[in-house]
Every structure is written in C-alpha cells, then in structure tokens.
Amino acid sequence: MSRRLLISSVSLALVLAIVFGLYKLSSSRTYQAFGDLVARVETGRPVIALTFDDGPTARFTNEVLGILDDLDVKATFFVTGREVTENPAETRAIVAAGHELGNHSYSHPRMVMKSYATYRSEIEKTDAAIRTIGYEKPLHFRPPYGKKLFGLPWYLSSTGRTTVTWDVEPETYPEVADDLDAFVAHVVDRARSGSIVLMHVMYESRATSREALPLVVAGLRERGFTFVTVSELLEERK
Ligand SMILES: [Zn+2]
C-alpha cells in the first residue's frame, strides 16, 4: 500500500469512527455532554416511574386517564407544546387527575445539529404552552427520540433543566411492542427500583401499549413496586 493510500485510509477510518462515536453519543440514554441526565435513580426503595411520551391527543387522553384512575396510579406525561396548544382541555384533564407533565419539545424534531435559537424556541414555547393551562410544578425535559448531542444539553444545563430519559423501553423491540404477553414480561422482568419506564399510549398504533398498561402495573405490584411521578423519583436522589 502506498504511503498516501495508507494515510487516506487511516483518515477515512478515523472520520467514520468519529461519526459513529457521535451517533452513539447522540443516542445514549445514560450520558450527555453537559448537565443533569437521569435514566434511572439509584434507590433502595421499590419505586418506579411510568412515563408516557407525546400527545395529549383528543382521541386517547380520556381512555388513558380512565385506565390510570382505575389502577390508582400517578404517572408522568411528556407532552409536546404543539399538542398542548391543540388540546388544552385534555392537558388540563391530565393535570386535574393528579399526574405530572414534562416538556417533550414543541414540534418533536430530532434535536441535534440545530441552532441554539431552535433549541431555545422548542423548549421555551412548550414550557409556555404548559404554563398557559395553569400548571405550575417544575418541568423536566425529555428529548424527542432521546436524541441530543452538544447544543441541546448545553441549553438545558445553562437553564438549570434536568434531562429525563428511561431505562425500560418495551416498544423499542419490534418483537415485544405488538405482543401483549412479551410486552408485559419485558417491563415486569427488567424494571428495577428507581426505573423509568417509557411507553407511548396517545396514538392509534399503540393499542398494545394501552392494553398492556393494567397488566404491567399488576405485574410490578406483584413484585412489590409502587408508582411515583418523575419529580417524586428525582427526590429519591437527595
Ligand atoms: Zn416522542
């Protein structure tokens, strides 16, 4: 191999390694470059936070609230600013039922390689939309698709926000997402004290997730777990 070819091969390998590294970093559930990120809380108490991303939607919010009410479970809903603005009554119903809200961006973009102004607008517009319906508790942030690199964590960190991801994600696995038994077993087997479970229940396509919810709660209760909101879980760190 000529010297020039060798150098260009090594350079290409290096570039690919860096791109791959950045991709892995952007997708990490447990690490970000700046600020506070929580995927699970280290605690001896058998508590778990159920979290629901996206929405609220006019179609499924009441059904989901009914399921949670029957189960007597309080959960955390990471909502988008756009859907809060479109569905204020559903957002108020979530809050009135005693659940917690979190910020899941305004328009649900992949929040990497964007401008600082975009990060600020996506986050601040969503906080403002949530405040408009009268919700006053602290708002934590969950990035769409769990994606973040440098700019987003920098903005979150500089404004004192905590990033909340998850450590149990049944819907990520195609063989689990639409198989009720596999879904329930996945969550019940993998959840640990301090776990944060991610589910999507606000769209038509997630019928299995809605159906699984009471079974997941029953299975986890059988293992001795109780349910808390994300803010309550974060309190366990102190
Ligand atoms: Zn989402």
mmCIF file of C-alpha atoms and ligand atoms in Angstrom:
data_model
loop_
_atom_site.group_PDB
_atom_site.id
_atom_site.type_symbol
_atom_site.label_atom_id
_atom_site.label_comp_id
_atom_site.label_asym_id
_atom_site.label_seq_id
_atom_site.Cartn_x
_atom_site.Cartn_y
_atom_site.Cartn_z
ATOM 1 C CA MET A 1 0.000 0.000 0.000
ATOM 2 C CA SER A 2 1.411 3.430 -0.900
ATOM 3 C CA ARG A 3 2.018 5.901 1.864
ATOM 4 C CA ARG A 4 -0.630 8.270 0.510
ATOM 5 C CA LEU A 5 -3.220 5.495 0.275
ATOM 6 C CA LEU A 6 -2.371 4.413 3.807
ATOM 7 C CA ILE A 7 -2.835 7.953 5.138
ATOM 8 C CA SER A 8 -6.160 8.406 3.362
ATOM 9 C CA SER A 9 -7.397 5.001 4.583
ATOM 10 C CA VAL A 10 -6.456 5.867 8.145
ATOM 11 C CA SER A 11 -8.142 9.297 7.801
ATOM 12 C CA LEU A 12 -11.312 7.710 6.458
ATOM 13 C CA ALA A 13 -11.352 5.176 9.296
ATOM 14 C CA LEU A 14 -10.867 7.996 11.783
ATOM 15 C CA VAL A 15 -13.713 10.060 10.322
ATOM 16 C CA LEU A 16 -16.009 7.031 10.345
ATOM 17 C CA ALA A 17 -15.058 6.284 13.943
ATOM 18 C CA ILE A 18 -15.824 9.877 14.951
ATOM 19 C CA VAL A 19 -19.175 9.886 13.111
ATOM 20 C CA PHE A 20 -20.096 6.552 14.689
ATOM 21 C CA GLY A 21 -18.998 7.824 18.102
ATOM 22 C CA LEU A 22 -21.117 10.961 17.762
ATOM 23 C CA TYR A 23 -24.093 8.875 16.674
ATOM 24 C CA LYS A 24 -23.698 6.618 19.716
ATOM 25 C CA LEU A 25 -23.311 9.661 21.948
ATOM 26 C CA SER A 26 -26.440 11.298 20.495
ATOM 27 C CA SER A 27 -28.457 8.145 21.221
ATOM 28 C CA SER A 28 -27.135 7.423 24.722
ATOM 29 C CA ARG A 29 -29.865 7.053 27.333
ATOM 30 C CA THR A 30 -27.458 7.449 30.215
ATOM 31 C CA TYR A 31 -24.892 10.068 29.192
ATOM 32 C CA GLN A 32 -24.906 13.582 27.798
ATOM 33 C CA ALA A 33 -22.105 16.103 27.353
ATOM 34 C CA PHE A 34 -23.426 18.722 29.799
ATOM 35 C CA GLY A 35 -25.853 18.992 32.681
ATOM 36 C CA ASP A 36 -28.086 16.649 34.603
ATOM 37 C CA LEU A 37 -29.414 13.493 32.877
ATOM 38 C CA VAL A 38 -31.447 10.820 34.625
ATOM 39 C CA ALA A 39 -32.275 7.435 33.061
ATOM 40 C CA ARG A 40 -32.884 5.703 36.387
ATOM 41 C CA VAL A 41 -32.473 6.710 40.022
ATOM 42 C CA GLU A 42 -30.307 4.701 42.374
ATOM 43 C CA THR A 43 -32.588 3.975 45.321
ATOM 44 C CA GLY A 44 -33.246 1.190 47.797
ATOM 45 C CA ARG A 45 -36.970 1.904 47.752
ATOM 46 C CA PRO A 46 -39.077 -0.156 45.314
ATOM 47 C CA VAL A 47 -40.452 2.777 43.334
ATOM 48 C CA ILE A 48 -40.950 3.082 39.591
ATOM 49 C CA ALA A 49 -41.982 5.989 37.365
ATOM 50 C CA LEU A 50 -44.287 5.280 34.443
ATOM 51 C CA THR A 51 -43.816 7.854 31.694
ATOM 52 C CA PHE A 52 -45.884 8.450 28.558
ATOM 53 C CA ASP A 53 -44.471 10.360 25.606
ATOM 54 C CA ASP A 54 -46.217 12.578 23.036
ATOM 55 C CA GLY A 55 -49.730 13.966 22.989
ATOM 56 C CA PRO A 56 -52.007 14.755 24.598
ATOM 57 C CA THR A 57 -54.426 13.671 21.888
ATOM 58 C CA ALA A 58 -58.163 14.245 21.766
ATOM 59 C CA ARG A 59 -58.656 10.602 20.773
ATOM 60 C CA PHE A 60 -56.924 8.750 23.624
ATOM 61 C CA THR A 61 -56.321 11.026 26.621
ATOM 62 C CA ASN A 62 -59.586 10.216 28.415
ATOM 63 C CA GLU A 63 -59.163 6.476 27.858
ATOM 64 C CA VAL A 64 -55.644 6.545 29.292
ATOM 65 C CA LEU A 65 -56.737 8.671 32.256
ATOM 66 C CA GLY A 66 -59.549 6.188 32.907
ATOM 67 C CA ILE A 67 -57.113 3.266 32.964
ATOM 68 C CA LEU A 68 -54.777 5.083 35.364
ATOM 69 C CA ASP A 69 -57.693 6.135 37.573
ATOM 70 C CA ASP A 70 -58.910 2.524 37.821
ATOM 71 C CA LEU A 71 -55.382 1.462 38.756
ATOM 72 C CA ASP A 72 -54.895 4.378 41.183
ATOM 73 C CA VAL A 73 -51.516 5.162 39.595
ATOM 74 C CA LYS A 74 -49.985 8.613 39.080
ATOM 75 C CA ALA A 75 -47.775 8.908 36.010
ATOM 76 C CA THR A 76 -45.757 11.490 34.112
ATOM 77 C CA PHE A 77 -46.752 12.692 30.647
ATOM 78 C CA PHE A 78 -44.043 14.197 28.439
ATOM 79 C CA VAL A 79 -46.189 16.322 26.151
ATOM 80 C CA THR A 80 -45.361 18.371 23.069
ATOM 81 C CA GLY A 81 -46.095 22.083 23.034
ATOM 82 C CA ARG A 82 -47.956 21.792 19.758
ATOM 83 C CA GLU A 83 -50.343 19.135 21.084
ATOM 84 C CA VAL A 84 -50.838 21.016 24.357
ATOM 85 C CA THR A 85 -51.819 24.060 22.308
ATOM 86 C CA GLU A 86 -54.147 21.995 20.132
ATOM 87 C CA ASN A 87 -55.653 20.049 23.056
ATOM 88 C CA PRO A 88 -55.777 22.291 26.138
ATOM 89 C CA ALA A 89 -58.808 20.520 27.637
ATOM 90 C CA GLU A 90 -57.018 17.147 27.509
ATOM 91 C CA THR A 91 -53.898 18.709 29.036
ATOM 92 C CA ARG A 92 -55.979 20.169 31.876
ATOM 93 C CA ALA A 93 -57.647 16.790 32.414
ATOM 94 C CA ILE A 94 -54.228 15.132 32.880
ATOM 95 C CA VAL A 95 -53.278 17.726 35.482
ATOM 96 C CA ALA A 96 -56.693 17.615 37.197
ATOM 97 C CA ALA A 97 -56.278 13.842 37.605
ATOM 98 C CA GLY A 98 -53.082 14.478 39.598
ATOM 99 C CA HIS A 99 -50.492 13.430 37.020
ATOM 100 C CA GLU A 100 -47.269 15.204 36.220
ATOM 101 C CA LEU A 101 -46.322 16.969 32.992
ATOM 102 C CA GLY A 102 -42.916 17.189 31.323
ATOM 103 C CA ASN A 103 -41.600 19.083 28.292
ATOM 104 C CA HIS A 104 -41.067 16.950 25.176
ATOM 105 C CA SER A 105 -40.302 19.861 22.769
ATOM 106 C CA TYR A 106 -42.791 21.840 20.712
ATOM 107 C CA SER A 107 -42.748 20.105 17.322
ATOM 108 C CA HIS A 108 -40.887 16.863 18.121
ATOM 109 C CA PRO A 109 -37.774 17.311 15.932
ATOM 110 C CA ARG A 110 -34.522 15.410 16.278
ATOM 111 C CA MET A 111 -32.724 17.959 18.446
ATOM 112 C CA VAL A 112 -29.210 17.503 17.075
ATOM 113 C CA MET A 113 -27.288 19.734 14.644
ATOM 114 C CA LYS A 114 -29.839 22.536 15.083
ATOM 115 C CA SER A 115 -29.293 26.167 16.057
ATOM 116 C CA TYR A 116 -29.256 27.437 19.611
ATOM 117 C CA ALA A 117 -32.336 29.524 18.711
ATOM 118 C CA THR A 118 -34.174 26.337 17.681
ATOM 119 C CA TYR A 119 -33.383 24.575 20.961
ATOM 120 C CA ARG A 120 -34.495 27.633 22.912
ATOM 121 C CA SER A 121 -37.718 28.062 20.940
ATOM 122 C CA GLU A 122 -38.670 24.343 21.073
ATOM 123 C CA ILE A 123 -38.200 24.281 24.834
ATOM 124 C CA GLU A 124 -39.461 27.695 25.892
ATOM 125 C CA LYS A 125 -42.588 27.626 23.694
ATOM 126 C CA THR A 126 -43.521 24.276 25.238
ATOM 127 C CA ASP A 127 -42.982 25.442 28.810
ATOM 128 C CA ALA A 128 -45.097 28.499 27.979
ATOM 129 C CA ALA A 129 -47.898 26.377 26.479
ATOM 130 C CA ILE A 130 -47.930 24.163 29.592
ATOM 131 C CA ARG A 131 -47.913 27.197 31.919
ATOM 132 C CA THR A 132 -50.849 28.657 29.966
ATOM 133 C CA ILE A 133 -53.109 25.849 31.141
ATOM 134 C CA GLY A 134 -52.198 26.684 34.745
ATOM 135 C CA TYR A 135 -49.600 24.017 35.570
ATOM 136 C CA GLU A 136 -47.022 25.393 37.994
ATOM 137 C CA LYS A 137 -44.798 22.487 39.077
ATOM 138 C CA PRO A 138 -41.200 22.078 37.835
ATOM 139 C CA LEU A 139 -40.885 20.893 34.227
ATOM 140 C CA HIS A 140 -38.248 18.378 33.249
ATOM 141 C CA PHE A 141 -37.237 17.798 29.644
ATOM 142 C CA ARG A 142 -37.225 14.644 27.547
ATOM 143 C CA PRO A 143 -35.641 14.929 24.080
ATOM 144 C CA PRO A 144 -37.652 13.523 21.143
ATOM 145 C CA TYR A 145 -36.232 10.108 20.162
ATOM 146 C CA GLY A 146 -33.872 10.524 23.137
ATOM 147 C CA LYS A 147 -31.590 12.451 20.739
ATOM 148 C CA LYS A 148 -29.118 15.060 21.955
ATOM 149 C CA LEU A 149 -25.504 15.930 21.275
ATOM 150 C CA PHE A 150 -23.914 19.200 22.433
ATOM 151 C CA GLY A 151 -26.183 22.196 21.773
ATOM 152 C CA LEU A 152 -29.313 20.799 23.430
ATOM 153 C CA PRO A 153 -27.620 19.604 26.658
ATOM 154 C CA TRP A 154 -25.784 22.940 26.795
ATOM 155 C CA TYR A 155 -29.057 24.874 26.607
ATOM 156 C CA LEU A 156 -30.763 22.596 29.147
ATOM 157 C CA SER A 157 -27.833 22.774 31.516
ATOM 158 C CA SER A 158 -27.447 26.554 31.232
ATOM 159 C CA THR A 159 -31.132 26.996 32.075
ATOM 160 C CA GLY A 160 -30.996 24.567 35.011
ATOM 161 C CA ARG A 161 -33.155 21.855 33.458
ATOM 162 C CA THR A 162 -32.880 18.137 34.097
ATOM 163 C CA THR A 163 -32.974 15.736 31.134
ATOM 164 C CA VAL A 164 -35.068 12.658 31.821
ATOM 165 C CA THR A 165 -34.671 9.550 29.639
ATOM 166 C CA TRP A 166 -35.572 5.983 30.619
ATOM 167 C CA ASP A 167 -34.097 2.550 31.303
ATOM 168 C CA VAL A 168 -37.054 0.337 30.277
ATOM 169 C CA GLU A 169 -38.409 0.711 26.718
ATOM 170 C CA PRO A 170 -40.559 -2.228 25.547
ATOM 171 C CA GLU A 171 -41.669 -0.520 22.327
ATOM 172 C CA THR A 172 -38.110 -0.289 21.016
ATOM 173 C CA TYR A 173 -38.155 -4.031 20.259
ATOM 174 C CA PRO A 174 -40.456 -4.962 17.349
ATOM 175 C CA GLU A 175 -40.946 -8.492 18.685
ATOM 176 C CA VAL A 176 -42.121 -7.014 22.004
ATOM 177 C CA ALA A 177 -44.003 -3.848 21.002
ATOM 178 C CA ASP A 178 -47.052 -5.576 19.493
ATOM 179 C CA ASP A 179 -47.106 -8.783 21.513
ATOM 180 C CA LEU A 180 -49.100 -8.255 24.705
ATOM 181 C CA ASP A 181 -47.508 -11.071 26.745
ATOM 182 C CA ALA A 182 -43.985 -10.186 25.602
ATOM 183 C CA PHE A 183 -44.618 -6.504 26.351
ATOM 184 C CA VAL A 184 -45.775 -7.147 29.907
ATOM 185 C CA ALA A 185 -42.992 -9.662 30.588
ATOM 186 C CA HIS A 186 -40.369 -7.270 29.193
ATOM 187 C CA VAL A 187 -41.325 -4.476 31.587
ATOM 188 C CA VAL A 188 -42.030 -6.629 34.630
ATOM 189 C CA ASP A 189 -38.739 -8.554 34.235
ATOM 190 C CA ARG A 190 -36.494 -5.575 33.512
ATOM 191 C CA ALA A 191 -37.800 -2.885 35.865
ATOM 192 C CA ARG A 192 -35.722 -2.298 38.984
ATOM 193 C CA SER A 193 -36.025 0.065 41.939
ATOM 194 C CA GLY A 194 -35.759 3.578 40.532
ATOM 195 C CA SER A 195 -36.570 2.565 36.955
ATOM 196 C CA ILE A 196 -38.174 4.928 34.470
ATOM 197 C CA VAL A 197 -40.460 3.095 32.039
ATOM 198 C CA LEU A 198 -41.135 4.665 28.640
ATOM 199 C CA MET A 199 -44.427 3.939 26.875
ATOM 200 C CA HIS A 200 -46.466 5.624 24.136
ATOM 201 C CA VAL A 201 -50.220 5.500 24.640
ATOM 202 C CA MET A 202 -51.566 8.525 22.778
ATOM 203 C CA TYR A 203 -51.860 7.185 19.229
ATOM 204 C CA GLU A 204 -53.980 4.617 17.427
ATOM 205 C CA SER A 205 -50.917 2.500 16.622
ATOM 206 C CA ARG A 206 -50.213 1.874 20.324
ATOM 207 C CA ALA A 207 -53.215 -0.308 21.185
ATOM 208 C CA THR A 208 -50.899 -2.972 22.627
ATOM 209 C CA SER A 209 -49.294 -0.427 24.949
ATOM 210 C CA ARG A 210 -52.683 0.701 26.289
ATOM 211 C CA GLU A 211 -53.794 -2.886 26.703
ATOM 212 C CA ALA A 212 -50.531 -3.738 28.471
ATOM 213 C CA LEU A 213 -50.750 -0.884 30.964
ATOM 214 C CA PRO A 214 -53.003 -2.556 33.591
ATOM 215 C CA LEU A 215 -51.077 -5.831 33.265
ATOM 216 C CA VAL A 216 -47.727 -4.056 33.644
ATOM 217 C CA VAL A 217 -48.975 -2.298 36.780
ATOM 218 C CA ALA A 218 -50.354 -5.553 38.216
ATOM 219 C CA GLY A 219 -47.124 -7.432 37.459
ATOM 220 C CA LEU A 220 -44.933 -4.753 39.007
ATOM 221 C CA ARG A 221 -47.172 -4.521 42.080
ATOM 222 C CA GLU A 222 -46.837 -8.263 42.461
ATOM 223 C CA ARG A 223 -43.067 -7.716 42.620
ATOM 224 C CA GLY A 224 -43.636 -5.169 45.390
ATOM 225 C CA PHE A 225 -43.194 -1.956 43.409
ATOM 226 C CA THR A 226 -45.170 1.227 43.900
ATOM 227 C CA PHE A 227 -45.540 4.069 41.399
ATOM 228 C CA VAL A 228 -44.291 7.625 41.639
ATOM 229 C CA THR A 229 -44.025 10.598 39.296
ATOM 230 C CA VAL A 230 -40.666 11.636 37.838
ATOM 231 C CA SER A 231 -40.359 14.543 40.299
ATOM 232 C CA GLU A 232 -41.014 12.189 43.206
ATOM 233 C CA LEU A 233 -38.428 9.780 41.802
ATOM 234 C CA LEU A 234 -35.853 12.587 41.483
ATOM 235 C CA GLU A 235 -36.442 13.360 45.182
ATOM 236 C CA GLU A 236 -35.047 9.891 45.921
ATOM 237 C CA ARG A 237 -31.613 11.140 44.838
ATOM 238 C CA LYS A 238 -31.369 13.595 47.729
HETATM 239 ZN ZN ZN B 1 -41.775 11.491 21.450
#
